[in-house]
Amino acid sequence: MRALAQDVFRYCAPGTFAKTPRRLKQWYNIWLKISRREQHGHDCGRHAAEHGFPDTSMNTILIGAQWGDEGKGKIVDVLTAGADVIVRYQGGSNAGHTVIAEGKRRVLRLVPSGILHEGKVCLIGNGVVMNPCDLADEIEALRATGVECSGRLFIASRSHMVMLWHRALDMADEAMRSQGSKIGTTGRGIGPAYASKVSRTGLRCGDMLAPDFPDRVREGVAETNRILRSMPLGDFRLSVPGCTVRDNQLDADELVGIYETVSRKLSPFVIDSIPFLRKAQEDGRDILLEGAQGTMLDIDFGTYPFVTSSNPTAGGACVGSGIPPRAIDRVVGCIKAYTTRVGEGPFPTELFDDDGRRLAERGHEFGAVTGRPRRCGWFDGVVARYARQINGIDYWALTKLDVLDDFDEIKICTAYELDGRTIEDMPASAAELARCRPIYETMPGWKEKTSDITDMAQLPPKARAYVERLVEVAGAKLGILSIGPARESTIVMI
Ligand code: IMP
């Protein structure tokens, strides 16, 4: 069996594999699983089969290993070439994936970037909080650039909706926080939508189809208006893109109208995602689970409370899709060659000098959703090790190495100094992390353009040494190296 699978692998040129007949692909996946089993000494495939899940699909989780904005959009785009079904599993339109392909630059917020690949199927999983107005706009914008979502994009009926009142509450709450306790949210209603979900008052996508949907919208507006009246908003004038706000109050009739229109547009996309994903696995389809934000913004493992309200980490991929942990074959961690953060919260390697400004300029570090400038700093090995552990990262997708092409010297943080002690593990408390001082190693810059490189062997020796040291500090293996924004500027080793 193994020999046959190896033959299949040998005769399929990279990139053409997605087009090979399904049976061959199943053999290839079985071979990959056998090699992984030998390599890692465990038998994930057998466990999956014993638990009733077929052993033929190859399932990958892609997560962000820092504070988001690691360049996942591009990596998803690259990994999509070898996947059949792409599932987004958490977050909402707070995320913004920028994908540059065939000369077109597109920012996707909710729709997985797999939609840009012909023949791929995309699912917005149950763990996502989906703003139906944003999604309808995104589908329309894709259509205008020649990408049709019908029949290729599906929305899990269990996913929760971010309603316009969640945006209102997000903005009002952020405005009321004092300096120092602000989270710096994207104002997209993410926290309040997840709060409704866990307090069991949320509206799920499947509810759009129910006859009492307009009544539930009215209830949501009434409750929100009551909360807004009880908040000490003073002179603060709330403004919510997409609807009218008068005297800091929403209009129920207007929202019922908005949601009637939007639910007509979106209801053809809503499905029960569980049989859909089971069928995909039974047919040997490869599933790519795409995370938004990053490990350090995880509600449990991030720099709480300066975090988002979901689990971007690998565990969240299973909860947010319904794919069992034993059906996962590999975890790819996306990590930038330096570090950035948007919003408030501790960031030990943050730079406030010219180096920080150069990273921001050369890396075009402005939020894809909010346009806010990102805070920039050196690579943080403590963050990387922590992310590897929490997510079980097998391979790194290292991005934006080319941004460092011009630097004389580059620093890598290998540990922190906290209250006079050296620590190598991530502190659990944000207050402690704020007191941590980075301990750096300095490496020489390579002062050469790297973005045209197509092979690891062509990397300047100093760039190679930097990459090797990063991987050594972080653990796991290098699987993908990205040296420019275009799809073509990528060296794929997995
Ligand atoms: P929220 O997700 O809008 O509630 O924002 C919570 C925190 O997560 C803020 O610091 C945001 O700046 C940050 N955040 C949310 N989404 C992203 C993202 O896609 N990239 C980077 N930071 C994000």
Coordinates of C-alpha atoms and ligand atoms in Angstrom, one line a residue:
M1 CA 0.0 0.0 0.0
R2 CA 2.8 2.4 1.0
A3 CA 4.7 1.7 -2.3
L4 CA 1.6 2.4 -4.3
A5 CA 0.9 5.6 -2.5
Q6 CA 4.6 6.7 -3.0
D7 CA 4.2 6.1 -6.7
V8 CA 1.1 8.3 -6.7
F9 CA 3.1 11.0 -5.0
R10 CA 6.0 10.7 -7.4
Y11 CA 3.9 11.0 -10.5
C12 CA 1.9 13.9 -9.3
A13 CA 3.7 17.2 -9.9
P14 CA 3.3 19.7 -7.0
G15 CA 0.3 22.0 -7.6
T16 CA -1.4 19.6 -9.9
F17 CA -2.4 17.2 -7.1
A18 CA -5.7 19.0 -6.4
K19 CA -6.8 18.0 -9.9
T20 CA -5.9 14.3 -9.7
P21 CA -8.7 11.7 -9.4
R22 CA -10.1 11.4 -5.9
R23 CA -9.1 7.8 -5.5
L24 CA -5.4 8.6 -6.1
K25 CA -5.7 11.5 -3.7
Q26 CA -7.1 9.2 -1.0
W27 CA -4.0 6.9 -1.5
Y28 CA -1.7 9.9 -1.2
N29 CA -3.4 10.9 2.1
I30 CA -3.1 7.4 3.5
W31 CA 0.6 7.5 2.6
L32 CA 1.1 10.9 4.3
K33 CA -0.6 9.6 7.4
I34 CA 1.6 6.5 7.5
S35 CA 4.7 8.7 7.2
R36 CA 3.5 11.0 9.9
R37 CA 2.8 8.0 12.1
E38 CA 6.4 6.8 11.6
Q39 CA 7.7 10.3 12.2
H40 CA 5.7 11.2 15.2
G41 CA 5.2 7.7 16.7
H42 CA 1.4 8.0 17.1
D43 CA -1.5 6.8 15.2
C44 CA -4.0 9.6 14.7
G45 CA -5.5 8.0 11.7
R46 CA -6.3 4.8 13.5
H47 CA -7.9 6.7 16.3
A48 CA -10.0 8.7 13.8
A49 CA -11.2 5.5 12.1
E50 CA -12.0 3.8 15.4
H51 CA -14.2 6.8 16.3
G52 CA -16.1 6.6 13.1
F53 CA -14.3 9.1 11.1
P54 CA -12.8 8.1 7.8
D55 CA -9.0 7.9 7.6
T56 CA -8.6 9.3 4.1
S57 CA -9.0 13.0 4.3
M58 CA -6.0 15.2 5.3
N59 CA -7.0 17.8 7.8
T60 CA -4.9 20.9 8.6
I61 CA -5.4 23.7 11.1
L62 CA -3.7 27.0 10.3
I63 CA -3.4 29.3 13.3
G64 CA -1.9 32.7 14.1
A65 CA 1.0 32.3 16.6
Q66 CA 1.3 36.0 17.7
W67 CA -1.2 38.8 18.1
G68 CA -2.9 38.3 14.7
D69 CA -1.9 39.9 11.4
E70 CA 0.8 37.3 10.9
G71 CA -0.1 37.1 7.2
K72 CA -2.5 34.1 7.5
G73 CA -4.5 35.3 4.5
K74 CA -1.6 34.6 2.1
I75 CA -0.7 31.3 3.8
V76 CA -4.3 30.1 3.7
D77 CA -4.3 31.0 0.1
V78 CA -1.2 28.9 -0.5
L79 CA -2.4 25.9 1.6
T80 CA -5.8 26.1 -0.2
A81 CA -4.1 24.8 -3.3
G82 CA -3.9 21.4 -1.6
A83 CA -7.3 21.5 0.2
D84 CA -10.9 20.9 -0.9
V85 CA -12.9 22.4 1.8
I86 CA -11.8 25.5 3.8
V87 CA -13.5 26.2 7.1
R88 CA -13.3 29.4 9.1
Y89 CA -13.8 28.5 12.7
Q90 CA -13.9 31.6 15.0
G91 CA -14.0 35.3 15.1
G92 CA -16.0 37.5 12.9
S93 CA -15.5 40.6 10.7
N94 CA -12.9 41.8 13.2
A95 CA -10.5 39.8 11.0
G96 CA -9.2 41.0 7.7
H97 CA -7.3 38.8 5.4
T98 CA -5.5 40.5 2.6
V99 CA -4.9 38.3 -0.4
I100 CA -3.0 39.5 -3.4
A101 CA -3.5 37.1 -6.4
E102 CA -3.3 37.7 -10.1
G103 CA -2.6 41.3 -9.5
K104 CA -5.8 41.9 -7.5
R105 CA -5.7 42.9 -3.9
R106 CA -8.8 41.7 -1.8
V107 CA -9.5 42.0 1.9
L108 CA -11.8 39.2 3.1
R109 CA -13.3 39.5 6.5
L110 CA -15.7 36.5 6.9
V111 CA -15.5 34.5 3.7
P112 CA -12.5 32.1 3.7
S113 CA -10.0 33.1 1.1
G114 CA -10.4 29.7 -0.4
I115 CA -13.2 31.2 -2.3
L116 CA -10.7 32.8 -4.6
H117 CA -9.7 29.3 -5.8
E118 CA -11.9 27.8 -8.4
G119 CA -13.6 24.6 -7.4
K120 CA -12.9 25.0 -3.6
V121 CA -15.8 24.9 -1.1
C122 CA -15.8 27.2 1.9
L123 CA -17.7 27.0 5.2
I124 CA -18.3 29.6 7.8
G125 CA -18.2 27.3 10.9
N126 CA -20.4 27.3 13.9
G127 CA -17.6 29.0 16.0
V128 CA -17.8 32.2 13.9
V129 CA -19.9 35.1 14.9
M130 CA -21.2 36.3 11.5
N131 CA -22.5 39.8 10.8
P132 CA -25.1 39.1 8.1
C133 CA -24.9 42.7 6.7
D134 CA -21.1 42.5 6.4
L135 CA -21.3 39.0 4.8
A136 CA -24.0 40.1 2.3
D137 CA -21.7 43.0 1.3
E138 CA -18.7 40.8 1.0
I139 CA -20.5 38.3 -1.2
E140 CA -21.7 41.2 -3.4
A141 CA -18.1 42.7 -3.6
L142 CA -16.7 39.3 -4.6
R143 CA -19.4 38.9 -7.2
A144 CA -18.5 42.4 -8.6
T145 CA -14.9 41.2 -9.1
G146 CA -16.0 38.0 -10.8
V147 CA -16.1 35.6 -7.8
E148 CA -19.4 33.8 -7.4
C149 CA -20.1 32.4 -3.9
S150 CA -23.4 30.5 -4.7
G151 CA -22.9 26.8 -4.4
R152 CA -19.4 27.2 -3.0
L153 CA -19.9 29.1 0.2
F154 CA -21.9 27.7 3.1
I155 CA -22.8 29.1 6.6
A156 CA -23.2 26.8 9.5
S157 CA -26.8 27.2 10.9
R158 CA -25.3 27.0 14.4
S159 CA -23.0 30.0 13.9
H160 CA -24.1 33.0 15.9
M161 CA -24.9 36.4 14.3
V162 CA -23.4 39.7 15.2
M163 CA -26.4 42.1 15.1
L164 CA -26.2 45.8 14.7
W165 CA -27.0 46.1 18.4
H166 CA -23.8 44.2 19.3
R167 CA -21.8 46.8 17.4
A168 CA -23.6 49.5 19.3
L169 CA -22.9 47.9 22.6
D170 CA -19.2 47.2 21.7
M171 CA -18.7 50.9 20.8
A172 CA -20.6 52.2 23.9
D173 CA -18.7 49.9 26.2
E174 CA -15.3 50.8 24.8
A175 CA -16.2 54.5 25.0
M176 CA -17.1 54.2 28.6
R177 CA -13.9 52.5 29.7
S178 CA -11.3 54.7 31.2
Q179 CA -7.8 55.1 29.7
G180 CA -5.8 52.1 30.6
S181 CA -8.8 49.8 30.7
K182 CA -9.7 50.2 27.1
I183 CA -9.3 47.0 25.0
G184 CA -8.9 48.8 21.7
T185 CA -11.5 46.6 20.1
T186 CA -12.3 46.7 16.4
G187 CA -15.7 48.0 17.2
R188 CA -17.3 45.2 15.2
G189 CA -19.5 43.9 18.0
I190 CA -17.5 40.7 18.5
G191 CA -17.3 40.7 22.3
P192 CA -21.1 41.4 22.8
A193 CA -22.0 38.8 20.2
Y194 CA -20.0 36.1 22.0
A195 CA -21.4 37.3 25.3
S196 CA -25.0 36.8 23.9
K197 CA -23.9 33.3 22.7
V198 CA -22.7 32.2 26.1
S199 CA -25.5 33.9 28.0
R200 CA -27.9 31.9 25.7
T201 CA -29.7 34.9 24.3
G202 CA -27.9 35.0 20.9
L203 CA -29.4 34.6 17.5
R204 CA -28.0 31.8 15.3
C205 CA -27.9 31.9 11.5
G206 CA -30.5 29.2 11.4
D207 CA -32.9 31.5 13.3
M208 CA -33.0 33.8 10.3
L209 CA -35.3 31.3 8.7
A210 CA -37.7 31.0 11.6
P211 CA -41.1 32.9 11.5
D212 CA -40.4 34.6 14.9
F213 CA -37.2 36.2 13.6
P214 CA -38.6 39.7 13.4
D215 CA -40.0 39.4 17.0
R216 CA -36.5 38.4 18.2
V217 CA -35.0 41.4 16.4
R218 CA -37.4 43.7 18.1
E219 CA -36.6 42.1 21.5
G220 CA -32.9 42.5 20.9
V221 CA -33.3 46.2 20.0
A222 CA -35.6 46.8 23.0
E223 CA -33.1 45.2 25.4
T224 CA -30.1 47.1 23.8
N225 CA -31.9 50.4 24.1
R226 CA -32.6 49.7 27.7
I227 CA -28.9 49.0 28.4
L228 CA -27.9 52.1 26.5
R229 CA -30.2 54.2 28.5
S230 CA -28.8 52.8 31.7
M231 CA -25.2 53.6 30.7
P232 CA -23.6 56.9 31.8
L233 CA -22.9 57.9 28.1
G234 CA -23.1 61.7 28.8
D235 CA -22.1 63.6 25.7
F236 CA -21.0 60.5 23.9
R237 CA -22.9 60.2 20.6
L238 CA -23.1 56.7 19.4
S239 CA -22.9 56.1 15.6
V240 CA -23.3 52.6 14.1
P241 CA -22.4 52.1 10.5
G242 CA -25.4 50.6 8.7
C243 CA -28.3 51.9 10.8
T244 CA -29.7 55.1 12.3
V245 CA -29.1 56.0 15.9
R246 CA -31.1 58.8 17.5
D247 CA -30.4 59.9 21.0
N248 CA -28.2 56.8 21.5
Q249 CA -31.2 54.6 20.6
L250 CA -31.7 52.1 17.8
D251 CA -34.9 51.9 15.7
A252 CA -36.6 48.5 15.8
D253 CA -38.6 49.0 12.6
E254 CA -35.5 49.9 10.7
L255 CA -33.6 46.9 11.9
V256 CA -36.4 44.5 11.2
G257 CA -36.4 45.8 7.6
I258 CA -32.6 45.5 7.3
Y259 CA -32.6 41.9 8.6
E260 CA -35.6 40.9 6.4
T261 CA -33.6 41.9 3.3
V262 CA -30.4 40.4 4.4
S263 CA -31.9 37.1 5.5
R264 CA -33.5 36.7 2.0
K265 CA -30.0 37.1 0.5
L266 CA -28.2 34.8 2.9
S267 CA -30.7 32.0 3.7
P268 CA -29.7 30.0 0.5
F269 CA -26.2 29.7 2.0
V270 CA -27.2 28.3 5.5
I271 CA -26.8 24.6 6.0
D272 CA -26.3 22.1 8.8
S273 CA -22.6 21.9 8.7
I274 CA -22.2 18.6 10.6
P275 CA -23.5 16.2 7.9
F276 CA -21.8 18.4 5.3
L277 CA -18.3 18.0 7.0
R278 CA -18.9 14.3 7.6
K279 CA -19.7 13.7 3.9
A280 CA -16.6 15.7 3.0
Q281 CA -14.5 13.4 5.2
E282 CA -16.1 10.3 3.9
D283 CA -15.3 11.4 0.3
G284 CA -11.7 11.9 1.3
R285 CA -11.8 15.6 0.9
D286 CA -8.9 17.5 2.5
I287 CA -10.1 20.1 5.0
L288 CA -8.3 23.3 5.9
L289 CA -9.4 24.9 9.2
E290 CA -8.6 28.6 9.0
G291 CA -8.2 30.6 12.2
A292 CA -8.5 34.4 12.6
Q293 CA -6.6 36.6 15.0
G294 CA -3.8 34.8 16.9
T295 CA -2.8 32.8 20.0
M296 CA -2.0 35.9 22.1
L297 CA -5.5 37.2 21.5
D298 CA -7.1 34.0 22.6
I299 CA -9.8 34.5 25.3
D300 CA -8.2 31.8 27.4
F301 CA -4.5 31.8 26.5
G302 CA -4.0 35.4 25.4
T303 CA -3.1 38.5 27.3
Y304 CA -6.4 38.7 29.1
P305 CA -8.3 41.0 29.2
F306 CA -6.6 42.5 26.2
V307 CA -7.9 39.7 23.9
T308 CA -10.6 38.9 21.5
S309 CA -13.6 36.9 22.7
S310 CA -13.0 33.6 20.9
N311 CA -10.4 30.8 20.8
P312 CA -8.2 31.4 17.7
T313 CA -5.9 28.5 19.0
A314 CA -6.0 25.0 17.5
G315 CA -8.5 23.7 20.1
G316 CA -10.9 26.3 18.9
A317 CA -10.8 24.8 15.4
C318 CA -12.4 21.6 16.6
V319 CA -15.0 23.3 18.7
G320 CA -15.7 25.9 16.0
S321 CA -16.2 23.3 13.2
G322 CA -17.4 20.1 14.8
I323 CA -14.3 18.2 13.4
P324 CA -13.0 15.9 16.2
P325 CA -9.4 16.4 17.5
R326 CA -8.4 13.0 16.3
A327 CA -9.3 13.8 12.7
I328 CA -6.7 16.6 12.7
D329 CA -3.5 15.6 10.9
R330 CA -1.3 18.7 11.3
V331 CA -1.2 22.1 12.7
V332 CA 0.6 25.0 10.9
G333 CA 1.5 28.1 12.9
C334 CA 1.7 31.3 11.0
I335 CA 4.3 33.6 12.5
K336 CA 5.9 36.9 11.3
A337 CA 9.7 37.4 11.2
Y338 CA 9.1 40.2 13.7
T339 CA 6.1 41.0 15.9
T340 CA 3.1 43.4 15.7
R341 CA 0.0 44.1 17.8
V342 CA -3.1 46.3 17.3
G343 CA -5.1 47.6 20.2
E344 CA -4.1 47.8 23.8
G345 CA -2.2 45.4 26.1
P346 CA 1.3 44.3 26.9
F347 CA 3.9 43.7 24.2
P348 CA 7.4 43.1 25.6
T349 CA 9.4 43.5 22.4
E350 CA 7.6 46.7 21.2
L351 CA 9.9 49.3 19.7
F352 CA 9.3 53.0 20.0
D353 CA 12.4 54.0 17.9
D354 CA 13.3 54.3 14.3
D355 CA 13.6 50.5 14.0
G356 CA 9.9 50.2 15.0
R357 CA 8.9 52.9 12.5
R358 CA 10.9 51.2 9.8
L359 CA 9.2 47.8 10.5
A360 CA 5.8 49.6 10.3
E361 CA 6.7 51.3 7.0
R362 CA 8.4 48.4 5.2
G363 CA 5.8 46.0 6.5
H364 CA 2.8 48.2 5.7
E365 CA 1.6 47.6 9.2
F366 CA -1.8 49.1 9.2
G367 CA -4.9 47.1 10.2
A368 CA -6.8 45.6 7.3
V369 CA -10.2 46.2 9.0
T370 CA -9.7 49.4 11.0
G371 CA -6.7 51.0 9.2
R372 CA -5.1 51.6 12.6
P373 CA -1.3 51.6 12.7
R374 CA 0.1 48.4 14.2
R375 CA 2.6 48.5 17.1
C376 CA 5.8 46.8 15.9
G377 CA 8.7 45.0 17.6
W378 CA 11.3 42.3 17.3
F379 CA 10.6 38.6 17.1
D380 CA 9.5 37.2 20.5
G381 CA 10.7 33.6 21.0
V382 CA 8.8 33.3 24.3
V383 CA 5.5 34.0 22.4
A384 CA 6.6 31.5 19.7
R385 CA 7.4 28.7 22.1
Y386 CA 4.2 29.3 24.0
A387 CA 2.2 29.2 20.8
R388 CA 3.9 26.0 19.7
Q389 CA 2.9 24.4 23.0
I390 CA -0.7 25.6 23.1
N391 CA -1.4 24.7 19.5
G392 CA 0.8 21.7 19.0
I393 CA 2.4 23.3 16.0
D394 CA 4.0 20.9 13.6
Y395 CA 5.2 23.4 11.0
W396 CA 5.8 27.1 10.9
A397 CA 4.7 29.3 8.1
L398 CA 7.2 32.2 8.6
T399 CA 6.1 35.4 6.9
K400 CA 7.4 38.8 5.9
L401 CA 11.1 37.9 6.1
D402 CA 11.7 40.4 3.3
V403 CA 10.6 43.3 5.6
L404 CA 14.0 42.8 7.4
D405 CA 16.1 43.0 4.2
D406 CA 17.4 46.5 5.0
F407 CA 18.3 46.2 8.7
D408 CA 22.0 46.3 9.9
E409 CA 21.2 44.3 13.0
I410 CA 18.1 42.2 13.9
K411 CA 17.2 41.1 17.4
I412 CA 15.5 38.0 18.7
C413 CA 14.0 37.8 22.2
T414 CA 14.8 34.5 23.7
A415 CA 13.6 35.0 27.3
Y416 CA 12.2 37.7 29.6
E417 CA 13.5 39.3 32.7
L418 CA 10.7 39.6 35.3
D419 CA 11.4 41.3 38.6
G420 CA 15.1 40.4 38.5
R421 CA 14.5 36.8 37.4
T422 CA 15.0 35.3 33.9
I423 CA 11.9 33.4 32.7
E424 CA 11.4 31.4 29.6
D425 CA 7.7 30.7 29.9
M426 CA 4.8 33.1 29.2
P427 CA 3.4 34.6 32.4
A428 CA -0.3 34.0 32.9
S429 CA -1.0 37.5 33.9
A430 CA -1.1 40.5 31.6
A431 CA 0.2 42.7 34.5
E432 CA 3.3 40.5 34.9
L433 CA 3.8 40.4 31.1
A434 CA 3.7 44.2 31.1
R435 CA 6.7 44.2 33.6
C436 CA 8.7 41.7 31.5
R437 CA 11.8 43.1 29.8
P438 CA 13.0 41.2 26.7
I439 CA 16.4 39.4 26.7
Y440 CA 17.8 39.7 23.2
E441 CA 20.3 38.0 21.0
T442 CA 21.5 40.2 18.1
M443 CA 22.1 38.9 14.7
P444 CA 23.6 40.7 11.7
G445 CA 21.3 41.8 8.9
W446 CA 21.8 40.5 5.4
K447 CA 21.2 43.8 3.5
E448 CA 20.0 42.0 0.4
K449 CA 16.7 41.7 -1.4
T450 CA 15.1 38.4 -0.7
S451 CA 11.7 38.8 -2.4
D452 CA 12.7 37.2 -5.7
I453 CA 14.0 34.0 -4.0
T454 CA 12.3 30.8 -4.9
D455 CA 14.4 28.3 -3.1
M456 CA 15.8 28.1 0.5
A457 CA 19.3 27.5 -1.0
Q458 CA 19.2 31.0 -2.6
L459 CA 18.6 32.8 0.7
P460 CA 21.6 35.0 1.8
P461 CA 23.6 33.0 4.4
K462 CA 22.8 35.6 7.1
A463 CA 19.1 35.5 6.3
R464 CA 19.2 31.7 6.5
A465 CA 21.0 31.9 9.9
Y466 CA 18.3 34.2 11.2
V467 CA 15.5 31.9 10.0
E468 CA 17.3 28.8 11.5
R469 CA 17.8 30.6 14.8
L470 CA 14.1 31.6 15.0
V471 CA 13.1 28.0 14.4
E472 CA 15.6 26.8 16.9
V473 CA 14.3 29.2 19.6
A474 CA 10.6 28.4 18.8
G475 CA 10.8 24.6 18.2
A476 CA 8.9 22.7 15.5
K477 CA 9.9 22.8 11.8
L478 CA 9.9 25.4 9.0
G479 CA 7.2 24.4 6.5
I480 CA 6.6 27.6 4.5
L481 CA 8.6 30.7 4.1
S482 CA 7.0 33.8 2.7
I483 CA 9.2 36.6 1.4
G484 CA 6.7 39.0 -0.2
P485 CA 3.0 39.7 -0.5
A486 CA 2.3 37.9 -3.8
R487 CA 1.3 34.3 -4.0
E488 CA 4.4 33.6 -6.0
S489 CA 6.8 34.8 -3.3
T490 CA 6.5 31.7 -1.2
I491 CA 8.7 28.7 -0.6
V492 CA 6.6 25.7 0.4
M493 CA 8.4 22.7 2.0
I494 CA 5.3 20.8 3.2
Ligands
IMP1 P1 -12.3 42.6 19.1 O1 -12.0 41.3 18.6 O2 -12.8 43.6 18.1 O3 -13.2 42.5 20.3 O4 -10.9 43.3 19.7 C1 -10.2 42.7 20.8 C2 -8.7 42.9 20.5 O5 -8.3 42.0 19.5 C3 -8.3 44.2 20.1 O6 -7.0 44.5 20.7 C4 -8.2 44.2 18.6 O7 -7.3 45.1 18.1 C5 -7.7 42.7 18.5 N1 -8.0 42.2 17.2 C6 -9.2 41.7 16.8 N2 -9.2 41.2 15.5 C7 -7.9 41.3 15.1 C8 -7.2 41.0 14.0 O8 -7.7 40.4 13.0 N3 -5.9 41.2 13.9 C9 -5.2 41.8 15.0 N4 -5.8 42.2 16.1 C10 -7.1 41.9 16.2

